[in-house]
mmCIF file of C-alpha atoms in Angstrom:
data_model
loop_
_atom_site.group_PDB
_atom_site.id
_atom_site.type_symbol
_atom_site.label_atom_id
_atom_site.label_comp_id
_atom_site.label_asym_id
_atom_site.label_seq_id
_atom_site.Cartn_x
_atom_site.Cartn_y
_atom_site.Cartn_z
ATOM 1 C CA MET A 1 162.324 82.635 38.915
ATOM 2 C CA VAL A 2 159.598 85.086 39.971
ATOM 3 C CA SER A 3 160.180 88.627 38.775
ATOM 4 C CA PRO A 4 160.634 91.142 41.604
ATOM 5 C CA LEU A 5 158.020 93.257 39.863
ATOM 6 C CA THR A 6 155.456 90.644 40.842
ATOM 7 C CA HIS A 7 155.380 92.656 44.067
ATOM 8 C CA PRO A 8 153.569 95.880 43.103
ATOM 9 C CA ASP A 9 154.960 97.928 45.972
ATOM 10 C CA ARG A 10 158.565 97.386 44.942
ATOM 11 C CA THR A 11 160.259 100.184 43.010
ATOM 12 C CA PRO A 12 161.800 98.896 39.785
ATOM 13 C CA ALA A 13 165.386 99.477 38.818
ATOM 14 C CA PRO A 14 165.521 102.385 36.353
ATOM 15 C CA ASP A 15 166.696 100.140 33.525
ATOM 16 C CA ASP A 16 163.602 97.927 34.030
ATOM 17 C CA ILE A 17 161.408 100.725 32.653
ATOM 18 C CA GLN A 18 159.946 99.799 29.267
ATOM 19 C CA LEU A 19 157.234 102.420 28.687
ATOM 20 C CA VAL A 20 157.720 106.180 29.143
ATOM 21 C CA VAL A 21 154.688 108.490 29.156
ATOM 22 C CA LEU A 22 155.597 112.161 28.757
ATOM 23 C CA ASP A 23 153.479 115.279 29.102
ATOM 24 C CA MET A 24 153.756 117.907 26.383
ATOM 25 C CA ALA A 25 153.263 121.602 27.352
ATOM 26 C CA GLY A 26 155.714 122.501 30.111
ATOM 27 C CA THR A 27 157.519 119.156 29.943
ATOM 28 C CA THR A 28 158.630 118.514 26.378
ATOM 29 C CA VAL A 29 157.191 121.702 24.849
ATOM 30 C CA ALA A 30 157.959 125.249 26.036
ATOM 31 C CA ASP A 31 154.935 127.454 25.403
ATOM 32 C CA GLY A 32 155.838 130.514 27.473
ATOM 33 C CA GLY A 33 152.538 130.760 29.334
ATOM 34 C CA LEU A 34 150.271 130.424 26.308
ATOM 35 C CA VAL A 35 147.714 128.507 28.355
ATOM 36 C CA GLU A 36 146.971 131.611 30.405
ATOM 37 C CA GLN A 37 146.789 133.794 27.310
ATOM 38 C CA ALA A 38 144.351 131.384 25.669
ATOM 39 C CA PHE A 39 142.343 131.247 28.886
ATOM 40 C CA ASP A 40 141.821 135.025 28.650
ATOM 41 C CA ALA A 41 140.158 134.495 25.280
ATOM 42 C CA ALA A 42 137.978 131.727 26.698
ATOM 43 C CA ALA A 43 136.963 133.871 29.664
ATOM 44 C CA ARG A 44 136.056 136.828 27.452
ATOM 45 C CA SER A 45 133.850 134.559 25.325
ATOM 46 C CA LEU A 46 131.696 134.093 28.438
ATOM 47 C CA GLY A 47 131.807 137.701 29.586
ATOM 48 C CA VAL A 48 134.570 137.378 32.191
ATOM 49 C CA GLU A 49 136.875 140.336 31.715
ATOM 50 C CA PRO A 50 140.610 140.331 32.627
ATOM 51 C CA GLY A 51 141.195 142.399 35.755
ATOM 52 C CA SER A 52 137.903 141.450 37.365
ATOM 53 C CA ALA A 53 137.703 139.546 40.645
ATOM 54 C CA GLU A 54 135.935 136.687 38.853
ATOM 55 C CA HIS A 55 138.747 136.470 36.317
ATOM 56 C CA ALA A 56 141.339 136.357 39.112
ATOM 57 C CA ARG A 57 139.491 133.480 40.811
ATOM 58 C CA HIS A 58 139.219 131.582 37.554
ATOM 59 C CA LEU A 59 142.858 132.128 36.670
ATOM 60 C CA ALA A 60 143.934 130.852 40.098
ATOM 61 C CA TYR A 61 141.971 127.660 39.434
ATOM 62 C CA VAL A 62 143.497 127.285 35.956
ATOM 63 C CA ARG A 63 146.982 127.569 37.457
ATOM 64 C CA ALA A 64 146.215 125.076 40.232
ATOM 65 C CA THR A 65 144.843 122.516 37.778
ATOM 66 C CA MET A 66 147.500 122.761 35.066
ATOM 67 C CA GLY A 67 147.709 119.381 33.367
ATOM 68 C CA GLU A 68 144.004 118.602 33.690
ATOM 69 C CA SER A 69 141.786 118.141 30.651
ATOM 70 C CA LYS A 70 140.817 121.651 29.626
ATOM 71 C CA ILE A 71 137.142 120.826 29.058
ATOM 72 C CA SER A 72 137.027 119.522 32.652
ATOM 73 C CA VAL A 73 138.477 122.807 33.898
ATOM 74 C CA PHE A 74 135.835 124.796 32.046
ATOM 75 C CA ARG A 75 133.047 122.541 33.321
ATOM 76 C CA HIS A 76 134.153 123.386 36.834
ATOM 77 C CA LEU A 77 134.463 127.119 36.144
ATOM 78 C CA PHE A 78 131.345 127.732 34.075
ATOM 79 C CA GLY A 79 128.945 125.054 35.272
ATOM 80 C CA ASP A 80 126.684 123.956 32.453
ATOM 81 C CA GLU A 81 127.929 121.883 29.561
ATOM 82 C CA ALA A 82 127.041 124.359 26.821
ATOM 83 C CA ALA A 83 129.018 127.162 28.477
ATOM 84 C CA ALA A 84 131.970 124.861 29.132
ATOM 85 C CA ARG A 85 132.033 123.811 25.474
ATOM 86 C CA ARG A 86 131.929 127.432 24.278
ATOM 87 C CA ALA A 87 134.803 128.304 26.575
ATOM 88 C CA ASN A 88 136.780 125.267 25.495
ATOM 89 C CA ALA A 89 136.278 126.036 21.806
ATOM 90 C CA ALA A 90 137.467 129.611 22.359
ATOM 91 C CA PHE A 91 140.469 128.360 24.326
ATOM 92 C CA GLU A 92 141.489 125.818 21.696
ATOM 93 C CA ALA A 93 141.098 128.372 18.879
ATOM 94 C CA ALA A 94 143.193 130.956 20.717
ATOM 95 C CA TYR A 95 145.878 128.463 21.659
ATOM 96 C CA GLY A 96 145.987 127.162 18.081
ATOM 97 C CA GLU A 97 146.515 130.680 16.748
ATOM 98 C CA LEU A 98 149.388 131.220 19.160
ATOM 99 C CA VAL A 99 150.956 127.923 18.098
ATOM 100 C CA ASP A 100 150.556 128.825 14.429
ATOM 101 C CA GLY A 101 152.236 132.142 15.215
ATOM 102 C CA GLY A 102 155.436 130.366 16.194
ATOM 103 C CA ARG A 103 155.015 130.877 19.929
ATOM 104 C CA ILE A 104 156.181 127.405 20.975
ATOM 105 C CA ALA A 105 159.498 125.552 20.956
ATOM 106 C CA PRO A 106 160.841 122.248 22.222
ATOM 107 C CA VAL A 107 162.144 122.205 25.780
ATOM 108 C CA ALA A 108 165.931 122.099 25.411
ATOM 109 C CA GLY A 109 167.052 118.512 24.960
ATOM 110 C CA ALA A 110 163.515 117.081 24.764
ATOM 111 C CA ARG A 111 163.746 115.736 21.227
ATOM 112 C CA GLU A 112 167.152 114.245 21.931
ATOM 113 C CA ALA A 113 165.853 112.622 25.126
ATOM 114 C CA ILE A 114 162.940 110.999 23.307
ATOM 115 C CA GLU A 115 165.214 109.796 20.503
ATOM 116 C CA ALA A 116 167.694 108.367 23.009
ATOM 117 C CA LEU A 117 164.962 106.521 24.902
ATOM 118 C CA ARG A 118 163.545 104.989 21.741
ATOM 119 C CA ALA A 119 166.992 104.059 20.448
ATOM 120 C CA ALA A 120 167.535 102.193 23.720
ATOM 121 C CA GLY A 121 164.360 100.182 23.168
ATOM 122 C CA ARG A 122 161.965 102.148 25.373
ATOM 123 C CA THR A 123 158.474 102.903 24.058
ATOM 124 C CA VAL A 124 157.649 106.613 24.334
ATOM 125 C CA VAL A 125 154.144 108.111 24.426
ATOM 126 C CA LEU A 126 153.351 111.852 24.386
ATOM 127 C CA SER A 127 150.195 112.835 26.270
ATOM 128 C CA THR A 128 148.321 116.092 26.801
ATOM 129 C CA GLY A 129 145.267 117.650 28.429
ATOM 130 C CA PHE A 130 144.502 119.498 25.194
ATOM 131 C CA ALA A 131 142.016 118.370 22.558
ATOM 132 C CA ARG A 132 143.307 116.283 19.658
ATOM 133 C CA THR A 133 143.203 119.217 17.220
ATOM 134 C CA THR A 134 145.450 121.274 19.477
ATOM 135 C CA GLN A 135 147.786 118.365 20.140
ATOM 136 C CA ASP A 136 148.101 117.762 16.391
ATOM 137 C CA ALA A 137 148.840 121.474 15.850
ATOM 138 C CA LEU A 138 151.641 121.288 18.442
ATOM 139 C CA LEU A 139 153.113 118.182 16.855
ATOM 140 C CA ALA A 140 152.961 119.705 13.375
ATOM 141 C CA ALA A 141 154.507 123.000 14.479
ATOM 142 C CA LEU A 142 157.452 121.133 16.002
ATOM 143 C CA GLY A 143 157.735 118.513 13.251
ATOM 144 C CA TRP A 144 157.162 115.827 15.891
ATOM 145 C CA GLN A 145 154.469 113.782 14.144
ATOM 146 C CA ASP A 146 156.699 110.686 14.110
ATOM 147 C CA LEU A 147 158.896 111.429 17.106
ATOM 148 C CA ALA A 148 157.067 109.236 19.632
ATOM 149 C CA ASP A 149 155.559 105.770 19.325
ATOM 150 C CA LEU A 150 152.091 107.095 20.191
ATOM 151 C CA THR A 151 150.346 110.359 21.099
ATOM 152 C CA LEU A 152 147.308 110.566 23.381
ATOM 153 C CA CYS A 153 144.757 113.163 24.455
ATOM 154 C CA PRO A 154 141.878 112.667 26.918
ATOM 155 C CA ALA A 155 139.428 111.697 24.169
ATOM 156 C CA ASP A 156 141.696 108.770 23.259
ATOM 157 C CA ALA A 157 141.326 107.451 26.804
ATOM 158 C CA GLY A 158 137.546 107.629 27.113
ATOM 159 C CA GLY A 159 137.356 111.351 27.844
ATOM 160 C CA ARG A 160 138.990 111.566 31.265
ATOM 161 C CA GLY A 161 142.307 113.389 31.433
ATOM 162 C CA ARG A 162 144.580 113.925 34.402
ATOM 163 C CA PRO A 163 144.567 113.477 37.366
ATOM 164 C CA TYR A 164 142.867 110.229 36.391
ATOM 165 C CA PRO A 165 145.199 107.367 35.402
ATOM 166 C CA ASP A 166 143.379 106.708 32.140
ATOM 167 C CA MET A 167 145.897 108.086 29.629
ATOM 168 C CA VAL A 168 148.804 106.246 31.248
ATOM 169 C CA LEU A 169 146.850 102.999 31.267
ATOM 170 C CA THR A 170 145.685 103.599 27.686
ATOM 171 C CA ALA A 171 149.345 104.030 26.692
ATOM 172 C CA LEU A 172 150.041 100.593 28.173
ATOM 173 C CA LEU A 173 147.043 98.973 26.501
ATOM 174 C CA ARG A 174 147.647 100.580 23.097
ATOM 175 C CA THR A 175 151.358 99.834 22.933
ATOM 176 C CA GLY A 176 151.591 96.546 24.833
ATOM 177 C CA ALA A 177 155.069 97.737 25.735
ATOM 178 C CA THR A 178 155.319 96.020 29.108
ATOM 179 C CA ASP A 179 153.714 93.377 31.316
ATOM 180 C CA SER A 180 153.537 95.542 34.449
ATOM 181 C CA VAL A 181 152.509 99.060 35.343
ATOM 182 C CA ARG A 182 155.603 99.118 37.556
ATOM 183 C CA ARG A 183 157.693 99.175 34.362
ATOM 184 C CA ILE A 184 156.147 102.508 33.342
ATOM 185 C CA ALA A 185 157.781 105.902 33.900
ATOM 186 C CA VAL A 186 155.642 109.040 33.832
ATOM 187 C CA ALA A 187 157.137 112.523 33.553
ATOM 188 C CA GLY A 188 155.408 115.889 33.733
ATOM 189 C CA ASP A 189 155.547 119.422 35.103
ATOM 190 C CA THR A 190 152.330 119.502 37.153
ATOM 191 C CA SER A 191 150.850 117.994 40.287
ATOM 192 C CA TYR A 192 148.174 116.362 38.146
ATOM 193 C CA ASP A 193 150.853 114.599 36.086
ATOM 194 C CA MET A 194 152.219 113.169 39.336
ATOM 195 C CA LEU A 195 148.792 112.098 40.582
ATOM 196 C CA SER A 196 147.982 110.456 37.255
ATOM 197 C CA GLY A 197 151.229 108.478 37.314
ATOM 198 C CA ARG A 198 150.769 107.418 40.929
ATOM 199 C CA ARG A 199 147.180 106.341 40.369
ATOM 200 C CA ALA A 200 148.261 104.290 37.339
ATOM 201 C CA GLY A 201 150.827 102.470 39.487
ATOM 202 C CA ALA A 202 153.840 103.683 37.495
ATOM 203 C CA GLY A 203 157.180 102.650 38.957
ATOM 204 C CA ILE A 204 158.783 106.042 38.341
ATOM 205 C CA VAL A 205 156.863 109.319 38.499
ATOM 206 C CA ALA A 206 159.240 112.153 37.661
ATOM 207 C CA GLY A 207 158.449 115.830 38.008
ATOM 208 C CA VAL A 208 160.287 118.383 35.886
ATOM 209 C CA LEU A 209 160.945 122.009 36.777
ATOM 210 C CA THR A 210 160.390 123.533 33.342
ATOM 211 C CA GLY A 211 156.683 124.187 33.677
ATOM 212 C CA ALA A 212 153.817 125.083 35.953
ATOM 213 C CA HIS A 213 154.647 123.660 39.379
ATOM 214 C CA ASP A 214 157.638 123.757 41.696
ATOM 215 C CA ARG A 215 159.511 121.033 43.560
ATOM 216 C CA THR A 216 157.316 121.240 46.663
ATOM 217 C CA GLN A 217 154.109 120.911 44.659
ATOM 218 C CA LEU A 218 155.477 118.011 42.617
ATOM 219 C CA GLU A 219 156.766 116.119 45.638
ATOM 220 C CA SER A 220 153.534 116.716 47.555
ATOM 221 C CA ALA A 221 151.640 115.139 44.663
ATOM 222 C CA GLY A 222 153.828 112.029 44.760
ATOM 223 C CA ALA A 223 156.857 112.603 42.546
ATOM 224 C CA SER A 224 159.414 109.847 43.044
ATOM 225 C CA HIS A 225 162.062 112.047 41.405
ATOM 226 C CA VAL A 226 162.308 115.756 40.519
ATOM 227 C CA LEU A 227 164.478 116.659 37.519
ATOM 228 C CA GLY A 228 165.650 119.966 36.151
ATOM 229 C CA SER A 229 164.147 119.019 32.805
ATOM 230 C CA VAL A 230 163.108 116.055 30.698
ATOM 231 C CA ALA A 231 166.613 116.096 29.215
ATOM 232 C CA GLU A 232 167.764 114.384 32.444
ATOM 233 C CA LEU A 233 165.319 111.495 32.079
ATOM 234 C CA PRO A 234 167.455 109.201 29.891
ATOM 235 C CA ALA A 235 170.239 109.243 32.494
ATOM 236 C CA LEU A 236 167.725 108.476 35.242
ATOM 237 C CA LEU A 237 166.530 105.469 33.245
ATOM 238 C CA GLY A 238 170.025 104.192 32.585
ATOM 239 C CA VAL A 239 170.192 105.398 29.001
ATOM 240 C CA VAL A 240 173.522 107.087 28.313
#
């Protein structure tokens, strides 16, 4: 018998999902707006002062592109590669200090959701737009080093973060968890998470309302489902 997932335009049944790719900040990790605080440090490193018109324009772009690789954001904002790298280094250092200061926590029910998915045989991958050093700091601060099957940052996928599909496809290639992109579920709190999942061909692309973007933004970017939080994902995927 031919699997119905041979037809790539057909939505899989939730319990057909075998690989789950989850965003971190805003989706599984509550950071209370630390990205914007760290951005202030990055902006100052290049002479852009909070309160200035330039800072307001930059901050608006940061908010609109939440979920994107941070080095890509700074390349857009500051132009040349050297300036972008200085800004990114300042951002990562500031964010790391905030993490080390105990300023993050798991989204309520996130750990339990990941554990439930894995116990039910799903492969779970945590992905981020941060650099590997920052991702590792987040994982260490939460004690999540072994929580997921795999963790990915843009550098692990050739350097391109969201909204490109690369991290989702890298999760599939690295884990070998499924034979079809339609058996992948992607969940995140930003429009770029939704675009990345759609471009990868994921069967379920779920937005969550615990982070940067609202229902309208998530649905406009292609969310197949919008959940209150990642804690609702196991039920969506038929895991009780």
